[in-house]
Tab-separated table of C-alpha atoms in Angstrom:
chain	number	residue	atom	x	y	z
A	30	PRO	CA	122.583	102.886	93.953
A	31	HIS	CA	122.723	99.948	91.536
A	32	TYR	CA	124.681	97.996	94.162
A	33	LEU	CA	121.566	98.109	96.357
A	34	LEU	CA	119.503	96.111	93.853
A	35	LEU	CA	121.974	94.098	91.790
A	36	ASP	CA	124.574	91.517	92.736
A	37	ASP	CA	127.065	89.504	90.686
A	38	THR	CA	124.372	87.111	89.493
A	39	ALA	CA	123.188	89.944	87.198
A	40	LEU	CA	126.323	89.303	85.106
A	41	GLU	CA	125.548	85.643	84.457
A	42	GLY	CA	124.319	86.545	80.974
A	43	TYR	CA	127.439	88.624	80.278
A	44	ASP	CA	125.331	91.755	79.830
A	45	SER	CA	127.766	94.628	79.242
A	46	HIS	CA	125.077	97.074	80.403
A	47	LYS	CA	125.823	95.781	83.899
A	48	LYS	CA	129.600	96.218	83.636
A	49	MET	CA	130.676	98.771	86.201
A	50	ASN	CA	133.630	99.629	88.387
A	51	PRO	CA	133.777	98.501	91.087
A	52	PRO	CA	132.047	95.425	89.736
A	53	LEU	CA	128.885	93.933	91.171
A	54	ARG	CA	129.639	91.803	94.213
A	55	GLU	CA	128.109	88.789	95.935
A	56	LYS	CA	124.719	88.925	97.633
A	57	SER	CA	126.410	88.918	101.058
A	58	ASP	CA	128.342	92.060	100.120
A	59	GLN	CA	125.119	93.703	98.976
A	60	GLU	CA	123.466	92.864	102.278
A	61	ALA	CA	126.447	94.309	104.177
A	62	LEU	CA	126.121	97.523	102.153
A	63	VAL	CA	122.416	97.787	102.939
A	64	ALA	CA	123.040	97.108	106.637
A	65	ALA	CA	125.724	99.808	106.749
A	66	LEU	CA	123.318	102.366	105.266
A	67	VAL	CA	120.539	101.372	107.643
A	68	ASP	CA	122.688	101.459	110.813
A	69	GLY	CA	124.419	104.728	109.854
A	70	THR	CA	127.889	103.306	109.261
A	71	LEU	CA	127.734	104.808	105.761
A	72	ASP	CA	126.735	108.463	105.483
A	73	CYS	CA	125.404	108.793	101.959
A	74	VAL	CA	124.557	107.225	98.633
A	75	ALA	CA	126.392	108.519	95.576
A	76	THR	CA	125.449	108.003	91.969
A	77	ASP	CA	127.717	106.406	89.440
A	78	HIS	CA	126.396	108.226	86.428
A	79	ALA	CA	128.802	107.017	83.721
A	80	PRO	CA	126.757	106.979	80.517
A	81	HIS	CA	128.033	105.422	77.301
A	82	THR	CA	126.601	105.139	73.829
A	83	GLU	CA	124.660	102.051	72.890
A	84	ALA	CA	127.378	101.095	70.406
A	85	GLU	CA	130.009	101.150	73.173
A	86	LYS	CA	127.905	98.980	75.483
A	87	GLN	CA	126.965	96.496	72.725
A	88	ARG	CA	130.521	95.188	72.669
A	89	GLU	CA	131.420	91.894	74.298
A	90	LEU	CA	131.687	92.210	78.062
A	91	ALA	CA	135.499	92.128	78.070
A	92	TYR	CA	135.708	95.016	75.564
A	93	ALA	CA	132.804	97.180	76.697
A	94	PRO	CA	133.603	100.227	78.850
A	95	PHE	CA	132.874	100.259	82.563
A	96	GLY	CA	129.948	102.383	83.723
A	97	VAL	CA	126.186	102.723	83.712
A	98	THR	CA	123.627	105.494	83.696
A	99	GLY	CA	122.712	105.982	87.342
A	100	LEU	CA	121.348	109.471	87.903
A	101	GLU	CA	117.830	108.865	86.604
A	102	THR	CA	117.276	105.738	88.670
A	103	SER	CA	119.087	106.670	91.888
A	104	LEU	CA	116.086	107.929	93.871
A	105	ALA	CA	113.904	105.001	92.807
A	106	ALA	CA	116.639	102.484	93.603
A	107	VAL	CA	117.059	103.869	97.124
A	108	LEU	CA	113.306	104.009	97.748
A	109	THR	CA	112.719	100.537	96.306
A	110	ARG	CA	115.474	98.864	98.345
A	111	LEU	CA	115.453	100.799	101.593
A	112	VAL	CA	112.022	102.411	102.075
A	113	HIS	CA	109.561	100.072	100.388
A	114	THR	CA	111.128	97.072	102.113
A	115	GLY	CA	110.588	98.748	105.495
A	116	LEU	CA	114.308	98.977	106.289
A	117	MET	CA	114.352	102.779	106.511
A	118	LYS	CA	111.905	105.653	106.861
A	119	LEU	CA	111.565	108.036	103.915
A	120	PRO	CA	113.248	111.073	105.595
A	121	ALA	CA	116.330	109.028	106.504
A	122	ALA	CA	116.602	107.598	102.989
A	123	LEU	CA	116.271	111.042	101.445
A	124	ALA	CA	119.042	112.359	103.705
A	125	LEU	CA	121.363	109.748	102.168
A	126	LEU	CA	120.893	111.465	98.793
A	127	THR	CA	120.593	115.109	99.873
A	128	SER	CA	121.620	116.685	103.157
A	129	ARG	CA	124.347	114.194	104.084
A	130	PRO	CA	126.300	114.456	100.805
A	131	ALA	CA	125.915	118.256	100.907
A	132	ALA	CA	127.296	118.368	104.453
A	133	ILE	CA	130.211	116.067	103.596
A	134	LEU	CA	131.146	118.247	100.617
A	135	GLY	CA	130.633	121.495	102.508
A	136	LEU	CA	127.880	122.625	100.160
A	137	ASP	CA	125.106	125.025	101.051
A	138	GLY	CA	122.277	122.723	100.053
A	139	GLY	CA	120.488	119.497	100.698
A	140	ARG	CA	117.863	121.120	102.905
A	141	LEU	CA	114.553	122.899	102.541
A	142	GLU	CA	114.504	126.133	104.519
A	143	ALA	CA	114.449	129.901	104.087
A	144	GLY	CA	117.677	131.147	102.530
A	145	ALA	CA	118.766	127.741	101.259
A	146	PRO	CA	119.280	127.238	97.522
A	147	ALA	CA	116.001	126.426	95.782
A	148	ASP	CA	117.279	123.131	94.400
A	149	LEU	CA	114.458	120.587	94.745
A	150	VAL	CA	113.196	117.320	93.380
A	151	LEU	CA	109.454	116.687	93.447
A	152	PHE	CA	108.623	113.005	93.344
A	153	ASP	CA	105.897	110.447	93.850
A	154	PRO	CA	107.287	107.916	96.336
A	155	GLU	CA	104.597	105.365	95.468
A	156	GLU	CA	104.673	105.431	91.655
A	157	ALA	CA	105.764	102.094	90.254
A	158	TRP	CA	107.425	102.169	86.844
A	159	THR	CA	109.445	99.965	84.563
A	160	VAL	CA	112.924	101.135	83.628
A	161	ARG	CA	113.472	101.457	79.883
A	162	GLY	CA	116.832	102.708	78.658
A	163	ALA	CA	115.241	104.041	75.473
A	164	GLU	CA	113.201	106.433	77.622
A	165	MET	CA	116.151	107.862	79.563
A	166	ALA	CA	116.819	111.569	79.257
A	167	SER	CA	120.580	111.061	79.455
A	168	LYS	CA	122.507	110.814	76.211
A	169	GLY	CA	123.702	107.457	77.500
A	170	ARG	CA	120.875	105.004	77.942
A	171	ASN	CA	122.866	102.060	79.242
A	172	THR	CA	120.886	101.216	82.348
A	173	ALA	CA	121.666	98.192	84.459
A	174	PHE	CA	117.982	98.179	85.473
A	175	GLU	CA	116.483	97.562	82.003
A	176	GLY	CA	113.020	96.030	82.431
A	177	MET	CA	113.149	96.202	86.238
A	178	SER	CA	110.196	97.575	88.169
A	179	LEU	CA	111.121	100.347	90.625
A	180	THR	CA	108.947	102.367	92.984
A	181	GLY	CA	109.350	106.114	93.327
A	182	ARG	CA	109.522	108.498	90.403
A	183	VAL	CA	110.791	112.012	89.901
A	184	ARG	CA	108.060	114.347	88.672
A	185	ALA	CA	110.031	117.614	88.514
A	186	THR	CA	113.452	119.061	89.197
A	187	VAL	CA	113.939	122.660	90.320
A	188	LEU	CA	117.404	124.193	90.097
A	189	GLY	CA	118.011	127.667	91.476
A	190	GLY	CA	114.266	128.175	91.715
A	191	GLN	CA	113.696	127.349	88.027
A	192	VAL	CA	111.915	124.189	86.845
A	193	VAL	CA	114.445	122.456	84.606
A	194	TYR	CA	112.627	119.139	84.245
A	195	ALA	CA	108.990	118.149	84.538
A	196	ARG	CA	107.159	114.895	83.834
A	197	GLU	CA	103.458	115.137	83.186
A	198	GLY	CA	102.036	111.677	82.520
A	199	GLU	CA	104.445	110.182	80.010
A	200	ALA	CA	105.457	113.549	78.547
A	201	GLU	CA	108.703	115.135	79.683
A	202	ARG	CA	109.667	118.790	79.452
A	203	PHE	CA	113.182	120.150	79.779
A	204	SER	CA	114.256	123.753	80.260
A	205	PRO	CA	117.920	124.057	79.379
A	206	ARG	CA	119.866	125.926	81.981
A	207	PRO	CA	123.620	126.376	82.149
A	208	TRP	CA	125.267	124.473	84.958
A	209	ARG	CA	126.605	126.614	87.718
A	210	ALA	CA	129.889	126.069	89.447
A	211	VAL	CA	129.550	125.057	93.085
A	212	ALA	CA	132.477	125.780	95.353
A	213	SER	CA	133.349	122.990	97.743
A	214	HIS	CA	134.980	123.526	101.090
A	215	ALA	CA	136.111	119.913	101.285
């Protein structure tokens, strides 16, 4: 999702927190990506959640590893760029992150109906917030969006019917739960 909001000008300061693979492209490429999502040419948005330690990302750009933390900002990036600009309605944008990837991978998920897995994200689509790497839940806090204002914030995550993450005000609560293997038919 970082390609929706950032282009190659973000690297003008040689900020290794914005070093990713594939690298950020020109504004015209970003606009083509957005257009392809809006017109349905592209089916989904995937996250590039490649966290690194602060020490790794503090190296000079040429020596720093590729990758950024993307999972915690993915929903807000999609909402900020596609929904809050009026390019896409909320249900269509959510499908890019949920039902479409599930269908492509042959997973029984990405939908809210009786018998479907109770894997949900509760969010406030209108909450504006400023991204701060130091506040990320991931062990890697190398966000390409440091200091950027995004709109749309996750309030809770439910996995298998169990609340595994909840944000109440500025307080966060985690309930550790072992990851479960998901068989893919792809």
